[in-house]
C-alpha positions as CSV (number, residue, x, y, z in Angstrom):
1,X,13.1,-102.1,109.7
2,X,13.2,-105.6,108.3
3,X,10.7,-107.7,110.1
4,X,10.8,-111.5,109.5
5,X,8.5,-112.3,112.4
6,X,11.2,-114.3,114.2
7,X,12.3,-113.6,117.7
8,X,15.2,-111.4,116.8
9,X,13.2,-109.0,114.6
10,X,10.3,-108.9,117.1
11,X,12.7,-107.8,119.9
12,X,14.2,-105.2,117.6
13,X,10.7,-103.9,116.7
14,X,9.8,-103.6,120.4
15,X,13.1,-101.7,121.2
16,X,12.6,-99.4,118.2
17,X,9.0,-98.6,119.3
18,X,10.3,-97.6,122.7
19,X,13.0,-95.5,121.1
20,X,10.4,-93.9,118.8
21,X,8.4,-92.8,121.9
22,X,11.5,-91.0,123.3
23,X,13.0,-89.6,120.1
24,X,10.1,-89.1,117.8
25,X,11.5,-90.6,114.5
26,X,9.3,-92.2,111.9
27,X,9.2,-96.0,112.0
28,X,7.9,-98.5,109.5
29,X,8.5,-102.1,108.8
30,X,8.9,-104.3,105.7
31,X,8.3,-108.1,105.6
32,X,9.7,-110.0,102.7
33,X,7.3,-112.9,101.8
34,X,9.6,-115.5,100.2
35,X,6.8,-118.1,99.8
36,X,9.2,-120.9,100.7
37,X,7.2,-122.3,103.7
38,X,3.7,-123.4,104.0
39,X,3.5,-121.1,107.0
40,X,4.6,-118.0,105.0
41,X,1.1,-116.4,104.8
42,X,0.6,-117.0,108.6
43,X,4.0,-115.3,109.3
44,X,3.0,-112.3,107.2
45,X,-0.3,-112.0,109.1
46,X,1.5,-112.3,112.5
47,X,3.7,-109.4,111.4
48,X,0.7,-107.4,110.3
49,X,-1.1,-107.9,113.6
50,X,1.9,-107.0,115.8
51,X,2.7,-103.9,113.8
52,X,-0.9,-102.8,114.1
53,X,-0.8,-103.2,117.8
54,X,2.4,-101.0,117.9
55,X,1.0,-98.4,115.5
56,X,3.8,-99.2,113.0
57,X,3.1,-99.2,109.2
58,X,4.0,-102.5,107.6
59,X,4.7,-103.2,103.9
60,X,4.6,-106.9,102.8
61,X,6.7,-107.6,99.7
62,X,6.2,-110.9,97.9
63,X,9.3,-112.1,96.0
64,X,10.0,-115.1,93.7
65,X,12.8,-117.3,94.8
66,X,14.1,-119.5,91.9
67,X,17.5,-121.2,92.1
68,X,19.7,-121.4,89.0
69,X,23.4,-121.3,88.2
70,X,24.5,-123.3,91.2
71,X,23.3,-120.7,93.8
72,X,21.9,-122.0,97.1
73,X,18.3,-121.3,98.0
74,X,19.5,-119.3,101.0
75,X,21.7,-117.1,98.8
76,X,18.9,-116.4,96.3
77,X,16.4,-115.6,99.1
78,X,19.0,-113.2,100.7
79,X,19.5,-111.5,97.3
80,X,15.8,-110.9,96.9
81,X,15.5,-109.5,100.5
82,X,18.3,-107.0,99.8
83,X,16.8,-106.1,96.5
84,X,13.7,-105.1,98.4
85,X,15.8,-103.2,101.0
86,X,17.5,-101.3,98.2
87,X,14.2,-99.9,97.0
88,X,13.5,-98.3,100.4
89,X,13.3,-94.6,100.7
90,X,14.1,-94.6,104.4
91,X,17.2,-92.9,105.9
92,X,18.1,-96.2,107.4
93,X,16.9,-99.8,107.3
94,X,17.4,-101.5,110.6
95,X,18.2,-105.2,110.7
96,X,18.1,-107.6,113.7
97,X,21.4,-109.5,113.2
98,X,23.2,-110.3,116.5
99,X,26.6,-111.5,117.6
100,X,25.8,-115.2,117.0
101,X,24.8,-114.4,113.4
102,X,28.1,-112.6,113.0
103,X,30.1,-115.5,114.3
104,X,28.2,-118.0,112.0
105,X,28.8,-115.7,109.0
106,X,32.5,-115.4,109.6
107,X,32.9,-119.2,109.8
108,X,30.7,-119.8,106.8
109,X,32.8,-117.3,104.7
110,X,36.0,-119.0,106.0
111,X,34.7,-122.4,104.9
112,X,33.9,-120.9,101.5
113,X,37.4,-119.6,101.1
114,X,36.5,-116.0,101.4
115,X,39.0,-113.2,101.6
116,X,39.3,-110.2,103.9
117,X,36.1,-108.5,102.5
118,X,34.0,-111.6,103.0
119,X,35.5,-112.4,106.4
120,X,34.6,-108.8,107.5
121,X,31.1,-110.3,107.5
122,X,28.4,-107.8,108.5
123,X,29.3,-104.3,109.7
124,X,27.2,-102.3,112.1
125,X,26.6,-99.8,109.3
126,X,27.0,-99.9,105.6
127,X,25.5,-98.4,102.5
128,X,23.5,-100.7,100.3
129,X,22.9,-98.8,97.0
130,X,21.1,-95.7,98.3
131,X,19.9,-96.9,101.7
132,X,22.0,-97.3,104.9
133,X,21.8,-100.7,106.6
134,X,22.1,-100.5,110.4
135,X,22.6,-103.5,112.7
136,X,22.5,-102.2,116.3
137,X,22.4,-105.6,118.0
138,X,25.7,-107.0,116.7
139,X,27.3,-106.9,120.1
140,X,24.3,-108.7,121.7
141,X,24.1,-112.5,122.0
142,X,21.2,-114.7,121.0
143,X,20.6,-115.8,124.6
144,X,20.3,-112.2,125.7
145,X,17.7,-111.5,123.0
146,X,15.8,-114.6,124.0
147,X,15.8,-113.5,127.7
148,X,14.4,-110.1,126.7
149,X,11.7,-111.6,124.5
150,X,10.5,-113.9,127.3
151,X,10.7,-111.2,130.0
152,X,8.5,-108.9,127.9
153,X,6.1,-111.7,126.8
154,X,6.8,-111.1,123.1
155,X,5.3,-113.4,120.5
156,X,7.2,-114.6,117.4
157,X,7.1,-117.2,114.7
158,X,9.5,-120.1,114.4
159,X,10.8,-121.0,111.0
160,X,10.9,-124.8,110.8
161,X,13.8,-124.6,108.4
162,X,16.1,-123.3,111.2
163,X,16.3,-126.8,112.6
164,X,17.3,-128.4,109.3
165,X,21.0,-129.2,109.6
166,X,21.2,-129.8,105.8
167,X,21.7,-126.1,105.7
168,X,25.3,-125.2,106.6
169,X,24.4,-122.3,108.9
170,X,22.1,-124.6,110.9
171,X,24.8,-127.3,111.0
172,X,27.2,-124.8,112.5
173,X,24.6,-123.5,114.9
174,X,23.3,-126.8,116.3
175,X,26.2,-129.2,115.9
176,X,29.5,-127.3,115.6
177,X,29.3,-124.1,117.6
178,X,28.0,-125.7,120.9
179,X,31.1,-127.9,120.9
180,X,33.3,-124.8,120.3
181,X,31.5,-122.9,123.1
182,X,32.3,-125.7,125.5
183,X,36.1,-125.2,124.9
184,X,36.2,-121.5,123.9
185,X,33.3,-119.7,125.7
186,X,34.3,-116.3,124.3
187,X,34.5,-117.5,120.6
188,X,31.9,-115.0,119.5
189,X,33.9,-112.0,120.7
190,X,37.1,-113.5,119.2
191,X,35.4,-114.0,115.8
192,X,33.9,-110.5,116.0
193,X,37.4,-109.1,116.6
194,X,38.7,-111.1,113.6
195,X,35.9,-109.7,111.4
196,X,36.8,-106.1,112.5
197,X,40.5,-106.7,111.7
198,X,39.5,-108.2,108.3
199,X,37.4,-105.2,107.6
200,X,40.4,-102.9,108.3
201,X,42.6,-105.1,106.0
202,X,39.9,-105.0,103.3
203,X,39.7,-101.2,103.5
204,X,43.5,-100.9,103.1
205,X,43.5,-103.2,100.1
206,X,40.7,-101.2,98.6
207,X,42.6,-97.9,99.1
208,X,45.7,-99.4,97.5
209,X,43.7,-100.8,94.5
210,X,42.0,-97.4,94.1
211,X,45.4,-95.7,94.0
212,X,46.8,-98.3,91.6
213,X,43.9,-98.0,89.3
214,X,44.3,-94.2,89.1
215,X,48.0,-94.6,88.3
216,X,47.5,-97.3,85.7
217,X,44.3,-96.1,83.9
218,X,44.5,-93.7,81.0
219,X,41.5,-92.7,79.0
220,X,39.3,-95.4,80.7
221,X,41.8,-98.2,79.8
222,X,44.6,-99.9,81.7
223,X,48.1,-99.3,80.3
224,X,49.9,-102.6,80.2
225,X,53.4,-101.4,81.0
226,X,52.2,-99.7,84.2
227,X,50.1,-102.7,85.1
228,X,53.0,-105.1,84.6
229,X,55.1,-103.1,87.0
230,X,52.8,-103.9,89.9
231,X,53.2,-107.0,92.1
232,X,51.1,-110.0,91.3
233,X,48.9,-109.4,94.4
234,X,48.3,-105.8,93.5
235,X,47.5,-106.8,89.9
236,X,44.8,-109.2,91.2
237,X,43.4,-106.6,93.6
238,X,43.3,-103.9,90.9
239,X,41.4,-106.1,88.4
240,X,38.9,-107.2,91.0
241,X,38.4,-103.6,92.2
242,X,37.9,-102.3,88.6
243,X,35.3,-105.0,87.9
244,X,33.5,-104.0,91.1
245,X,33.6,-100.2,90.2
246,X,32.2,-100.9,86.8
247,X,29.5,-103.2,88.2
248,X,30.6,-105.9,85.6
249,X,30.3,-108.7,88.2
250,X,33.0,-110.4,90.3
251,X,35.1,-113.1,88.6
252,X,36.0,-116.3,90.3
253,X,39.5,-116.1,91.8
254,X,40.8,-118.9,89.4
255,X,39.4,-117.1,86.4
256,X,40.9,-113.8,87.5
257,X,44.3,-115.3,88.0
258,X,44.2,-117.0,84.6
259,X,43.3,-113.7,83.0
260,X,46.1,-111.9,84.8
261,X,48.7,-114.4,83.6
262,X,47.3,-114.2,80.0
263,X,47.6,-110.4,80.2
264,X,51.3,-110.7,80.9
265,X,52.2,-113.8,78.9
266,X,50.0,-114.0,75.8
267,X,51.4,-113.1,72.5
268,X,51.2,-109.5,71.5
269,X,48.7,-110.2,68.7
270,X,46.4,-112.1,71.1
271,X,43.4,-110.6,72.8
272,X,42.9,-112.4,76.1
273,X,39.4,-111.9,77.5
274,X,37.8,-112.2,81.0
275,X,34.0,-112.9,80.6
276,X,31.9,-111.4,83.4
277,X,28.2,-111.3,84.3
278,X,27.6,-107.9,82.7
279,X,30.5,-107.5,80.3
280,X,34.2,-108.4,79.8
281,X,37.7,-107.2,80.2
282,X,39.9,-107.6,77.1
283,X,43.5,-106.8,76.2
284,X,43.9,-105.1,72.9
285,X,46.9,-103.3,71.4
286,X,48.7,-103.0,74.7
287,X,45.8,-101.8,76.8
288,X,43.1,-103.5,78.9
289,X,39.6,-102.4,77.9
290,X,36.4,-102.8,79.9
291,X,33.4,-103.7,77.7
292,X,29.9,-103.6,79.1
293,X,27.5,-106.1,77.8
294,X,24.9,-104.2,75.8
295,X,21.4,-105.4,75.0
296,X,20.2,-105.7,71.5
297,X,20.1,-102.0,70.7
298,X,17.3,-100.5,68.8
299,X,16.9,-97.3,66.9
300,X,16.8,-94.1,69.1
301,X,15.4,-90.8,67.7
302,X,17.4,-87.9,69.0
303,X,15.4,-84.7,69.8
304,X,16.1,-81.5,71.7
305,X,19.8,-81.6,71.0
306,X,22.2,-78.6,71.2
307,X,26.0,-78.2,71.2
308,X,27.4,-79.1,74.6
309,X,24.6,-81.5,75.5
310,X,24.9,-85.1,76.5
311,X,22.4,-87.9,75.9
312,X,22.1,-91.4,77.5
313,X,20.2,-93.2,74.7
314,X,17.7,-95.6,76.1
315,X,19.0,-99.2,75.8
316,X,22.5,-98.2,74.8
317,X,25.5,-98.7,77.1
318,X,27.1,-95.3,76.8
319,X,26.7,-91.6,76.5
320,X,26.4,-89.4,73.3
321,X,27.9,-85.9,73.7
322,X,28.0,-83.0,71.2
323,X,30.9,-80.7,71.0
324,X,31.4,-77.5,68.9
325,X,34.6,-77.7,66.8
326,X,36.4,-75.6,64.2
327,X,34.7,-77.9,61.7
328,X,31.9,-80.4,62.0
329,X,28.3,-81.2,61.0
330,X,25.8,-78.3,60.4
331,X,24.3,-76.9,63.6
332,X,20.8,-76.7,62.0
333,X,20.8,-80.5,61.8
334,X,20.3,-80.7,65.5
335,X,16.6,-79.8,65.0
336,X,16.2,-82.4,62.3
337,X,15.8,-86.1,61.9
338,X,18.8,-87.6,63.7
339,X,18.9,-91.2,64.8
340,X,21.2,-93.7,66.5
341,X,21.2,-97.1,64.9
342,X,23.2,-100.3,65.6
343,X,25.6,-101.7,63.1
344,X,24.2,-104.1,60.6
345,X,27.4,-104.7,58.6
346,X,28.6,-103.3,55.3
347,X,28.1,-99.6,56.1
348,X,30.3,-97.0,54.6
349,X,31.0,-93.4,55.5
350,X,32.2,-90.6,53.2
351,X,35.8,-89.6,53.8
352,X,38.3,-87.5,52.0
353,X,39.8,-90.6,50.4
354,X,36.4,-92.0,49.4
355,X,33.7,-94.0,51.1
356,X,35.4,-96.2,53.8
357,X,33.9,-99.2,55.5
358,X,32.8,-98.5,59.1
359,X,34.5,-101.7,60.1
360,X,37.8,-100.2,58.9
361,X,37.2,-96.9,60.6
362,X,36.6,-98.7,63.9
363,X,39.7,-100.8,63.5
364,X,41.8,-97.7,62.7
365,X,40.4,-96.1,65.9
366,X,42.0,-98.9,67.9
367,X,38.7,-100.2,69.3
368,X,38.6,-103.8,70.4
369,X,36.2,-106.2,68.6
370,X,33.8,-106.4,71.5
371,X,33.3,-102.6,71.5
372,X,33.1,-102.4,67.7
373,X,30.2,-104.8,67.6
374,X,28.0,-102.4,69.7
375,X,29.3,-99.0,68.5
376,X,26.4,-96.8,67.5
377,X,26.0,-95.1,64.1
378,X,24.5,-91.6,63.6
379,X,22.0,-91.2,60.7
380,X,20.3,-88.1,59.3
381,X,17.2,-89.6,57.7
382,X,18.6,-92.6,55.9
383,X,22.1,-91.3,55.4
384,X,25.0,-92.3,57.6
385,X,26.6,-89.0,58.7
386,X,28.9,-90.1,61.6
387,X,30.5,-92.8,63.6
388,X,30.4,-91.0,66.9
389,X,33.9,-90.4,68.4
390,X,35.5,-92.0,65.4
391,X,34.7,-90.1,62.1
392,X,32.1,-87.8,60.5
393,X,31.0,-87.6,56.9
394,X,33.3,-85.5,54.8
395,X,30.3,-84.6,52.5
396,X,28.8,-82.4,55.2
397,X,31.8,-80.8,57.0
398,X,31.4,-77.1,57.6
399,X,33.2,-74.4,59.7
400,X,32.0,-74.1,63.2
401,X,30.1,-77.3,63.2
402,X,29.4,-79.9,65.9
403,X,31.0,-83.3,66.4
404,X,29.4,-86.3,68.1
405,X,31.4,-88.2,70.7
406,X,30.5,-91.6,72.1
407,X,31.7,-92.7,75.6
408,X,31.0,-96.4,76.4
409,X,29.5,-96.9,79.9
C-alpha cells in the first residue's frame, strides 16, 4: 500500500492489517519521501514506527521533485509517486483515496477543460504499467474516515500544505465545496455518478478509436483516403488514441486540431508534422507516419545471429530481423563482423546500376525525412552491405541468402 502518513492512509493501513489477520495475504507499505516539507523526515519516521508496530514491512523511497515546462509542483510530485508505484512487484498497490478526493478531482479536471477520460477521475481499479492500483475507499467520505481514526485512537501526520489555499485542490476543499455542500448535500455522490458515466463514455470512444485505427492503418501507417472519410470527431479521437498506443506523448487539443486540419488541407507536396514528447506524426506521400524520437545512435556489434532471428539493438528505436530469401547475403556472414551504424552522410551502396547514394535509396523507398535521418546501415567490417529493409549490396548477392529488415518502433 501507499503510505503517506496522513489520516487516510493510516486508516487504510489499520483496515488492511485487520484483513491480513483474517485472509493471510502478504502486506507491505511504501512511503514516497518528496523532501518538500521540513517535516518530511519526521513523517517517514512516523510511518516506520507505525509499520513496525503492525509488523508491516516499509520501504521508503526518496524522489527528486523539480518543476519545469509549466508543470505544477503537485503534478510533478504525483508523477514521481506513480513512478515509484509502477516499480512495485506486488499484485496490487492499495491507495487511500476516498469520495471527497474523487469529487475534488472531477471538479479540478472540469476546470482544466478535461474530456471524458479526465473526468472519469480515479477508478476503483486500474492497471498502471504492470501493477494494479486499487482504491477500496472511494465510496467512503472523509468524515467517516476521520470518525474511524478517532474511534480507534490512530495517530497520523498533518501536511501543513493542505491548508494552503494557493493550491487549487485546497481552495476547492476549504472555500468552494463547503458552500456547495450547504446547498447540495449529496454533491459527492452526484459527482461520483458523473465520473462513472464519463468512464463509460471514454471506454466507448476508445473502442471506436481502436476500430477506426485498425480500419485506417496499413503497414503501420494511416492511409489518408480512409482517414479523410471519418468524421472530424473520430479523426481527432483516432490521432489521440494512436499517440497514446505508441507512447509518443499526448498533444495539446489545439495542436492536434491544427495538425488534423493540415492533414486534410495542406498541399500534396507538403509534409505537415505534429511534434510530440517522444516523436512525431508526419504526413508523407498520402500516408501518416509515426516517427519515434531516437537518441544519438551508436555502433552496435551484432553477434549470435541466425536466419529468422530478431534483434532489438541497444539504443536504436526499432527491430532488426533476418529472413531467408531466394537471394540475399551469404549465410556464413552471420558469424562474422556485422555492425549497425548510424548514417553519416555520403554513403553509397552497390546496386545493379552502379553505386547509389543511400539518401536516394531511402527516398525511393518512400520513407519520410524524419525516419531517413535515423535509419540504420549494416556493415561487414568497413564495407556497407545493406540498408535494412530497403536494399542490399549487389556485389554479394547469392542464392538462398538472408535479407535484413528494419521495423521502426
